[in-house]
Amino acid sequence: MAVGVFDSGLGGLTVLDAVAKRLPDVPFVYFGDNKHTPYGVRDAEDVYQLTTASVERLWDEGCDLVILACNTASAAALKRMQESWIPPEKRVLGVFVPLIEALTERQWGDNSPPREVETKHVALFATPATVSSRAFQRELAFRAIGVDVEAQPCGGVVDAIEEGDMILAEALVRSHVEALKRRMPHPEAAILGCTHYPLMEDVFQDALGADVKVFSQANLVAASLEDYLNRHPDMLGLGAESSFLTTGDPKSVANKATQFLRRKIEFRHVEME
Ligand code: DGL
């Protein structure tokens, strides 16, 4: 009974950490496609091919339910996967919807028509692929009206985090926040629309100012996964053990993961084209 958690690299560990804390009895299999990271500069076809190959690998590990703990994959590939690729006995869930439901003050699964919400000026920080997909705006439009979204593609931040260069990552975050503020000087809320960015959340908050409410996904996704599993206990799958898989170099990925999560993590290498 394992649940799969997928990301292009290390960012999904922010989600893994939150879901594992919230659901301590559920085994999770983490899959980081570190060999092909970053996804955020790839085109939609490429992201689709890499994401479907990774999700299949998690199905092979006994995970019938897979969380795409990656906004880029959720934005660029999930809709197409759900329309024509996922077999009826499997589920793949993205990380966008819980975040948008929180921003628009909705209960999970409330599909009533869009309505006015309190927050009117929202800054979105995400990878170039997520920004250009406009998936965030599309999902928001189903739930809220009159919200002005200014999106900042944060080139380079994921690469810097994957390389463990946190000084460069901080400098890039500050310059992306500055760039956004030139176009939207007073956002009320900011969305960290990439699962790598919670690793830099303090820097985002500092650069944005204390009066901006920063939404990040990990805890929201964990709460909505708990709710989902209560309603669909049969989706727990057959896998029984937690494990960490990577298409990259397991030693170097494990070192960075250990540094980020502040607990020892071992990765197993898996081959992928
Ligand atoms: N962490 C991922 C996301 O949430 C992927 C970033 C990337 O590979 O560029 O978008």
GROMACS .gro file of C-alpha atoms and ligand atoms in nm:
model
  283
    1MET     CA    1   0.000   0.000   0.000
    2ALA     CA    2   0.240   0.265  -0.121
    3VAL     CA    3   0.170   0.600  -0.280
    4GLY     CA    4   0.408   0.736  -0.544
    5VAL     CA    5   0.547   1.088  -0.530
    6PHE     CA    6   0.711   1.216  -0.847
    7ASP     CA    7   0.924   1.520  -0.929
    8SER     CA    8   1.182   1.608  -1.190
    9GLY     CA    9   1.436   1.625  -0.908
   10LEU     CA   10   1.466   1.733  -0.547
   11GLY     CA   11   1.172   1.976  -0.524
   12GLY     CA   12   0.910   1.708  -0.465
   13LEU     CA   13   1.087   1.622  -0.141
   14THR     CA   14   0.913   1.927   0.009
   15VAL     CA   15   0.582   1.754  -0.066
   16LEU     CA   16   0.711   1.409   0.036
   17ASP     CA   17   0.817   1.547   0.373
   18ALA     CA   18   0.473   1.697   0.439
   19VAL     CA   19   0.273   1.392   0.326
   20ALA     CA   20   0.497   1.152   0.522
   21LYS     CA   21   0.451   1.361   0.839
   22ARG     CA   22   0.075   1.383   0.794
   23LEU     CA   23   0.028   1.015   0.699
   24PRO     CA   24   0.298   0.831   0.898
   25ASP     CA   25   0.146   0.486   0.831
   26VAL     CA   26   0.143   0.519   0.454
   27PRO     CA   27   0.458   0.403   0.269
   28PHE     CA   28   0.570   0.647  -0.001
   29VAL     CA   29   0.791   0.576  -0.299
   30TYR     CA   30   0.969   0.890  -0.415
   31PHE     CA   31   1.092   0.915  -0.773
   32GLY     CA   32   1.322   1.200  -0.877
   33ASP     CA   33   1.409   1.221  -1.247
   34ASN     CA   34   1.732   1.402  -1.161
   35LYS     CA   35   1.895   1.289  -1.485
   36HIS     CA   36   1.653   1.502  -1.686
   37THR     CA   37   1.599   1.794  -1.448
   38PRO     CA   38   1.508   2.075  -1.500
   39TYR     CA   39   1.177   2.015  -1.676
   40GLY     CA   40   1.087   2.384  -1.659
   41VAL     CA   41   1.281   2.472  -1.974
   42ARG     CA   42   1.151   2.178  -2.183
   43ASP     CA   43   0.858   2.181  -2.425
   44ALA     CA   44   0.524   2.019  -2.336
   45GLU     CA   45   0.586   1.705  -2.547
   46ASP     CA   46   0.916   1.641  -2.374
   47VAL     CA   47   0.765   1.693  -2.027
   48TYR     CA   48   0.480   1.454  -2.120
   49GLN     CA   49   0.718   1.179  -2.237
   50LEU     CA   50   0.942   1.206  -1.930
   51THR     CA   51   0.651   1.227  -1.686
   52THR     CA   52   0.463   0.927  -1.828
   53ALA     CA   53   0.782   0.715  -1.823
   54SER     CA   54   0.842   0.809  -1.458
   55VAL     CA   55   0.482   0.743  -1.354
   56GLU     CA   56   0.495   0.399  -1.520
   57ARG     CA   57   0.805   0.324  -1.315
   58LEU     CA   58   0.610   0.410  -0.997
   59TRP     CA   59   0.323   0.183  -1.105
   60ASP     CA   60   0.583  -0.096  -1.136
   61GLU     CA   61   0.672  -0.028  -0.770
   62GLY     CA   62   0.312  -0.104  -0.667
   63CYS     CA   63   0.190   0.258  -0.648
   64ASP     CA   64  -0.159   0.275  -0.803
   65LEU     CA   65  -0.187   0.637  -0.693
   66VAL     CA   66   0.085   0.880  -0.796
   67ILE     CA   67   0.114   1.244  -0.689
   68LEU     CA   68   0.285   1.466  -0.945
   69ALA     CA   69   0.476   1.674  -0.690
   70CYS     CA   70   0.589   1.887  -0.981
   71ASN     CA   71   0.397   2.188  -1.109
   72THR     CA   72   0.570   2.173  -1.445
   73ALA     CA   73   0.447   1.817  -1.506
   74SER     CA   74   0.105   1.901  -1.357
   75ALA     CA   75   0.077   2.205  -1.587
   76ALA     CA   76   0.223   2.066  -1.907
   77ALA     CA   77   0.128   1.696  -1.901
   78LEU     CA   78  -0.142   1.601  -1.649
   79LYS     CA   79  -0.450   1.704  -1.849
   80ARG     CA   80  -0.332   1.503  -2.152
   81MET     CA   81  -0.246   1.205  -1.929
   82GLN     CA   82  -0.590   1.212  -1.767
   83GLU     CA   83  -0.769   1.244  -2.100
   84SER     CA   84  -0.608   0.952  -2.279
   85TRP     CA   85  -0.333   0.768  -2.095
   86ILE     CA   86  -0.416   0.669  -1.736
   87PRO     CA   87  -0.588   0.327  -1.708
   88PRO     CA   88  -0.912   0.320  -1.503
   89GLU     CA   89  -0.759   0.137  -1.205
   90LYS     CA   90  -0.480   0.397  -1.157
   91ARG     CA   91  -0.487   0.760  -1.044
   92VAL     CA   92  -0.247   1.049  -1.101
   93LEU     CA   93  -0.310   1.370  -0.906
   94GLY     CA   94  -0.144   1.708  -0.952
   95VAL     CA   95  -0.045   1.977  -0.704
   96PHE     CA   96  -0.226   2.277  -0.851
   97VAL     CA   97  -0.582   2.228  -0.740
   98PRO     CA   98  -0.528   2.213  -0.359
   99LEU     CA   99  -0.332   2.538  -0.383
  100ILE     CA  100  -0.597   2.716  -0.587
  101GLU     CA  101  -0.871   2.591  -0.357
  102ALA     CA  102  -0.681   2.742  -0.062
  103LEU     CA  103  -0.629   3.071  -0.243
  104THR     CA  104  -0.997   3.090  -0.339
  105GLU     CA  105  -1.117   2.984   0.010
  106ARG     CA  106  -1.289   2.669  -0.117
  107GLN     CA  107  -1.345   2.333   0.043
  108TRP     CA  108  -1.185   2.038  -0.138
  109GLY     CA  109  -1.384   1.934  -0.439
  110ASP     CA  110  -1.623   2.233  -0.424
  111ASN     CA  111  -1.710   2.266  -0.793
  112SER     CA  112  -1.964   2.547  -0.765
  113PRO     CA  113  -1.940   2.831  -1.021
  114PRO     CA  114  -1.658   3.088  -0.996
  115ARG     CA  115  -1.716   3.371  -0.749
  116GLU     CA  116  -1.549   3.686  -0.616
  117VAL     CA  117  -1.275   3.618  -0.360
  118GLU     CA  118  -1.091   3.837  -0.110
  119THR     CA  119  -0.746   3.823  -0.271
  120LYS     CA  120  -0.739   4.028  -0.591
  121HIS     CA  121  -0.369   4.070  -0.678
  122VAL     CA  122  -0.169   3.749  -0.694
  123ALA     CA  123   0.195   3.700  -0.786
  124LEU     CA  124   0.277   3.359  -0.935
  125PHE     CA  125   0.637   3.235  -0.928
  126ALA     CA  126   0.694   2.923  -1.136
  127THR     CA  127   0.915   2.764  -1.401
  128PRO     CA  128   0.906   2.903  -1.757
  129ALA     CA  129   0.709   2.593  -1.875
  130THR     CA  130   0.446   2.630  -1.602
  131VAL     CA  131   0.406   3.001  -1.672
  132SER     CA  132   0.371   2.954  -2.046
  133SER     CA  133   0.114   2.671  -2.002
  134ARG     CA  134  -0.122   2.922  -1.828
  135ALA     CA  135  -0.259   2.617  -1.640
  136PHE     CA  136  -0.269   2.812  -1.314
  137GLN     CA  137  -0.485   3.088  -1.465
  138ARG     CA  138  -0.709   2.825  -1.629
  139GLU     CA  139  -0.771   2.641  -1.301
  140LEU     CA  140  -0.819   2.971  -1.117
  141ALA     CA  141  -1.079   3.090  -1.369
  142PHE     CA  142  -1.295   2.783  -1.286
  143ARG     CA  143  -1.314   2.901  -0.923
  144ALA     CA  144  -1.270   3.279  -0.896
  145ILE     CA  145  -1.352   3.596  -1.085
  146GLY     CA  146  -1.173   3.930  -1.083
  147VAL     CA  147  -0.832   3.805  -0.971
  148ASP     CA  148  -0.536   3.973  -1.135
  149VAL     CA  149  -0.245   3.724  -1.172
  150GLU     CA  150   0.104   3.843  -1.261
  151ALA     CA  151   0.333   3.550  -1.341
  152GLN     CA  152   0.711   3.551  -1.313
  153PRO     CA  153   0.905   3.273  -1.490
  154CYS     CA  154   1.192   3.205  -1.251
  155GLY     CA  155   1.465   3.086  -1.488
  156GLY     CA  156   1.771   2.930  -1.323
  157VAL     CA  157   1.635   2.876  -0.971
  158VAL     CA  158   1.571   2.501  -1.009
  159ASP     CA  159   1.913   2.445  -1.170
  160ALA     CA  160   2.086   2.628  -0.882
  161ILE     CA  161   1.896   2.425  -0.618
  162GLU     CA  162   1.968   2.097  -0.799
  163GLU     CA  163   2.338   2.190  -0.801
  164GLY     CA  164   2.321   2.278  -0.432
  165ASP     CA  165   2.426   2.639  -0.507
  166MET     CA  166   2.197   2.813  -0.257
  167ILE     CA  167   2.381   3.147  -0.287
  168LEU     CA  168   2.303   3.163  -0.657
  169ALA     CA  169   1.946   3.043  -0.590
  170GLU     CA  170   1.896   3.325  -0.338
  171ALA     CA  171   2.033   3.591  -0.576
  172LEU     CA  172   1.805   3.464  -0.854
  173VAL     CA  173   1.497   3.458  -0.629
  174ARG     CA  174   1.562   3.819  -0.524
  175SER     CA  175   1.602   3.934  -0.883
  176HIS     CA  176   1.283   3.750  -0.994
  177VAL     CA  177   1.085   3.910  -0.708
  178GLU     CA  178   1.221   4.253  -0.810
  179ALA     CA  179   1.120   4.189  -1.172
  180LEU     CA  180   0.769   4.092  -1.065
  181LYS     CA  181   0.733   4.393  -0.837
  182ARG     CA  182   0.812   4.625  -1.125
  183ARG     CA  183   0.494   4.494  -1.294
  184MET     CA  184   0.284   4.439  -0.978
  185PRO     CA  185   0.419   4.662  -0.699
  186HIS     CA  186   0.176   4.544  -0.428
  187PRO     CA  187   0.071   4.180  -0.457
  188GLU     CA  188  -0.152   4.064  -0.170
  189ALA     CA  189  -0.054   3.700  -0.210
  190ALA     CA  190   0.227   3.507  -0.373
  191ILE     CA  191   0.208   3.152  -0.500
  192LEU     CA  192   0.525   2.942  -0.496
  193GLY     CA  193   0.420   2.742  -0.802
  194CYS     CA  194   0.719   2.509  -0.814
  195THR     CA  195   0.788   2.245  -0.553
  196HIS     CA  196   1.155   2.344  -0.540
  197TYR     CA  197   1.071   2.695  -0.418
  198PRO     CA  198   0.966   2.611  -0.059
  199LEU     CA  199   1.337   2.540  -0.007
  200MET     CA  200   1.378   2.918  -0.063
  201GLU     CA  201   1.055   3.026   0.108
  202ASP     CA  202   1.228   3.256   0.362
  203VAL     CA  203   1.402   3.441   0.079
  204PHE     CA  204   1.076   3.483  -0.116
  205GLN     CA  205   0.901   3.611   0.199
  206ASP     CA  206   1.184   3.849   0.284
  207ALA     CA  207   1.203   3.989  -0.070
  208LEU     CA  208   0.824   4.024  -0.098
  209GLY     CA  209   0.776   4.180   0.246
  210ALA     CA  210   0.593   4.056   0.555
  211ASP     CA  211   0.252   4.183   0.439
  212VAL     CA  212   0.242   3.943   0.140
  213LYS     CA  213   0.083   3.605   0.217
  214VAL     CA  214   0.301   3.334   0.067
  215PHE     CA  215   0.121   3.011  -0.034
  216SER     CA  216   0.335   2.702  -0.074
  217GLN     CA  217   0.205   2.362  -0.162
  218ALA     CA  218   0.346   2.096   0.066
  219ASN     CA  219   0.100   2.115   0.356
  220LEU     CA  220  -0.198   2.186   0.132
  221VAL     CA  221  -0.121   1.881  -0.082
  222ALA     CA  222  -0.073   1.666   0.231
  223ALA     CA  223  -0.412   1.769   0.371
  224SER     CA  224  -0.587   1.704   0.043
  225LEU     CA  225  -0.414   1.365   0.000
  226GLU     CA  226  -0.536   1.263   0.345
  227ASP     CA  227  -0.888   1.362   0.248
  228TYR     CA  228  -0.856   1.174  -0.084
  229LEU     CA  229  -0.731   0.853   0.083
  230ASN     CA  230  -1.014   0.865   0.337
  231ARG     CA  231  -1.257   0.870   0.046
  232HIS     CA  232  -1.061   0.621  -0.171
  233PRO     CA  233  -0.880   0.378   0.062
  234ASP     CA  234  -0.860   0.125  -0.225
  235MET     CA  235  -0.610   0.355  -0.405
  236LEU     CA  236  -0.330   0.271  -0.163
  237GLY     CA  237  -0.184   0.013  -0.404
  238LEU     CA  238   0.021  -0.298  -0.329
  239GLY     CA  239   0.370  -0.162  -0.253
  240ALA     CA  240   0.451  -0.194   0.118
  241GLU     CA  241   0.781  -0.012   0.171
  242SER     CA  242   0.896   0.348   0.152
  243SER     CA  243   1.187   0.407  -0.081
  244PHE     CA  244   1.363   0.676  -0.280
  245LEU     CA  245   1.448   0.629  -0.647
  246THR     CA  246   1.645   0.852  -0.881
  247THR     CA  247   1.755   0.845  -1.242
  248GLY     CA  248   2.056   1.055  -1.138
  249ASP     CA  249   2.364   0.978  -0.932
  250PRO     CA  250   2.221   0.825  -0.612
  251LYS     CA  251   2.507   0.941  -0.388
  252SER     CA  252   2.498   1.304  -0.487
  253VAL     CA  253   2.115   1.313  -0.489
  254ALA     CA  254   2.110   1.152  -0.142
  255ASN     CA  255   2.358   1.408  -0.006
  256LYS     CA  256   2.147   1.701  -0.119
  257ALA     CA  257   1.822   1.536  -0.007
  258THR     CA  258   1.973   1.472   0.336
  259GLN     CA  259   2.077   1.837   0.356
  260PHE     CA  260   1.730   1.963   0.256
  261LEU     CA  261   1.522   1.731   0.474
  262ARG     CA  262   1.773   1.717   0.761
  263ARG     CA  263   1.743   1.340   0.789
  264LYS     CA  264   1.941   1.062   0.629
  265ILE     CA  265   1.800   0.946   0.297
  266GLU     CA  266   1.935   0.673   0.068
  267PHE     CA  267   1.845   0.670  -0.302
  268ARG     CA  268   1.836   0.371  -0.537
  269HIS     CA  269   1.938   0.429  -0.898
  270VAL     CA  270   1.692   0.344  -1.174
  271GLU     CA  271   1.782   0.343  -1.541
  272MET     CA  272   1.579   0.552  -1.780
  273GLU     CA  273   1.659   0.652  -2.141
  274DGL     N1  274   0.976   2.111  -0.903
  274DGL     C1  275   0.917   2.115  -1.030
  274DGL     C2  276   0.799   2.207  -1.035
  274DGL     O1  277   0.725   2.210  -0.937
  274DGL     C3  278   1.004   2.107  -1.150
  274DGL     C4  279   1.101   2.209  -1.177
  274DGL     C5  280   1.184   2.180  -1.300
  274DGL     O2  281   1.221   2.064  -1.322
  274DGL     O3  282   1.212   2.274  -1.374
  274DGL     O4  283   0.773   2.274  -1.131
   0.00000   0.00000   0.00000
